[in-house]
């Protein structure tokens, strides 16, 4: 990434990863979202206080698969149980409903896990004149996101000196 970025005179890198680069004078980010292979950058003086938040959802695939398996097992029991043991129709219906409910909830949780965003920490740096610079990190309360926030605050304080 450093090969794409031309440092200005007296500019040094304070933080760098695949999502953002912070120097003592600029914040560089939005890699690939600008023109092909490009990035956005802004002078630290033009950037307001960042907004950091956790987004996305934890996967519930494990619970979903267990519920699906339990639902299928209970449904199979409810279908074959009357042939093996003569049971009351209401008890048979109750067992069927329990199996069907477990199956439907399992399907819902599985589909929900497949189509929702995974957990992430997003930092939005508002730029006075231009597009905001956004850095999104995997998992909640990501250590790299915390480090970028700390170093950004330190760099902003050091600008006036």
Coordinates of C-alpha atoms in Angstrom, one line a residue, residues 4-127:
X4 CA 0.7 3.7 -4.0
X5 CA 1.1 6.6 -1.6
X6 CA 3.5 9.4 -2.2
X7 CA 4.5 11.0 1.1
X8 CA 4.9 14.7 1.2
X9 CA 8.1 16.4 2.5
X10 CA 8.4 16.1 6.3
X11 CA 5.6 13.5 6.3
X12 CA 5.9 10.3 8.3
X13 CA 3.5 7.4 8.7
X14 CA 1.9 7.0 12.2
X15 CA -0.5 4.1 11.4
X16 CA -0.8 1.9 8.4
X17 CA -2.9 -1.2 7.4
X18 CA -5.0 -2.2 4.5
X19 CA -7.9 0.0 5.5
X20 CA -6.3 3.4 6.3
X21 CA -3.0 5.2 6.5
X22 CA -2.4 8.0 9.0
X23 CA 0.5 10.3 8.7
X24 CA 1.4 13.3 10.7
X25 CA -0.3 15.5 8.1
X26 CA -3.0 13.4 6.3
X27 CA -5.5 10.6 6.6
X28 CA -5.6 8.3 3.6
X29 CA -8.4 5.8 3.1
X30 CA -11.3 4.5 1.0
X31 CA -8.9 2.4 -1.0
X32 CA -10.3 1.1 -4.2
X33 CA -13.6 3.0 -3.7
X34 CA -12.5 6.1 -5.5
X35 CA -11.2 5.8 -9.1
X36 CA -9.9 2.4 -10.0
X37 CA -7.2 1.5 -7.5
X38 CA -7.4 5.0 -6.0
X39 CA -7.9 6.4 -2.6
X40 CA -9.1 9.5 -0.8
X41 CA -6.9 11.6 1.4
X42 CA -7.5 14.7 3.5
X43 CA -5.4 17.1 5.5
X44 CA -5.8 16.5 9.2
X45 CA -7.0 20.1 9.7
X46 CA -10.0 19.4 7.4
X47 CA -11.1 16.3 9.3
X48 CA -13.6 16.6 12.2
X49 CA -13.8 14.3 15.2
X50 CA -14.4 10.7 14.1
X51 CA -17.5 8.7 14.8
X52 CA -16.8 5.1 15.8
X53 CA -19.4 2.4 16.2
X54 CA -19.9 -1.3 16.2
X55 CA -22.1 -2.8 13.6
X56 CA -23.1 -6.2 12.2
X57 CA -24.3 -9.3 14.0
X58 CA -22.8 -12.4 15.5
X59 CA -23.5 -15.5 13.5
X60 CA -26.0 -17.9 14.9
X61 CA -25.2 -20.7 12.4
X62 CA -24.4 -23.2 15.2
X63 CA -27.7 -22.7 17.0
X64 CA -29.5 -22.7 13.7
X65 CA -28.0 -26.1 12.6
X66 CA -28.8 -27.7 16.0
X67 CA -32.4 -26.4 15.8
X68 CA -32.7 -27.7 12.2
X69 CA -31.4 -31.1 13.2
X70 CA -33.7 -31.3 16.3
X71 CA -36.7 -30.2 14.3
X72 CA -36.1 -32.8 11.6
X73 CA -35.6 -35.5 14.3
X74 CA -38.8 -34.5 16.2
X75 CA -40.8 -34.3 12.9
X76 CA -39.6 -37.8 11.9
X77 CA -40.6 -39.1 15.4
X78 CA -44.0 -37.5 15.0
X79 CA -44.6 -39.1 11.6
X80 CA -43.4 -42.6 12.6
X81 CA -44.6 -42.7 16.2
X82 CA -48.3 -43.4 15.5
X83 CA -47.3 -46.5 13.4
X84 CA -45.2 -47.9 16.3
X85 CA -47.2 -46.8 19.3
X86 CA -50.8 -45.8 19.2
X87 CA -50.9 -42.3 20.6
X88 CA -53.7 -39.7 20.9
X89 CA -54.1 -37.4 17.9
X90 CA -53.6 -34.3 20.1
X91 CA -50.3 -35.5 21.4
X92 CA -49.2 -36.4 17.9
X93 CA -50.2 -32.9 16.7
X94 CA -48.3 -31.3 19.6
X95 CA -45.1 -33.3 18.8
X96 CA -45.4 -32.3 15.1
X97 CA -45.9 -28.6 16.0
X98 CA -42.8 -28.6 18.3
X99 CA -40.7 -30.2 15.5
X100 CA -42.0 -27.8 12.9
X101 CA -41.4 -24.8 15.1
X102 CA -37.8 -25.9 15.8
X103 CA -37.3 -26.5 12.1
X104 CA -38.7 -23.1 11.1
X105 CA -36.8 -21.2 13.7
X106 CA -33.6 -23.0 12.6
X107 CA -34.2 -22.0 9.0
X108 CA -34.8 -18.4 10.0
X109 CA -31.6 -18.2 12.1
X110 CA -29.6 -19.8 9.3
X111 CA -30.9 -17.4 6.6
X112 CA -30.4 -14.5 9.0
X113 CA -26.8 -15.5 9.6
X114 CA -26.1 -15.9 5.9
X115 CA -27.4 -12.5 4.8
X116 CA -26.5 -10.1 7.7
X117 CA -23.3 -8.3 7.9
X118 CA -20.7 -9.8 10.2
X119 CA -19.5 -7.9 13.3
X120 CA -17.4 -4.9 12.5
X121 CA -16.0 -1.7 13.9
X122 CA -16.5 1.3 11.6
X123 CA -14.8 4.7 12.0
X124 CA -16.2 7.6 9.9
X125 CA -13.9 10.6 9.6
X126 CA -15.9 13.6 8.4
X127 CA -14.1 15.7 5.9

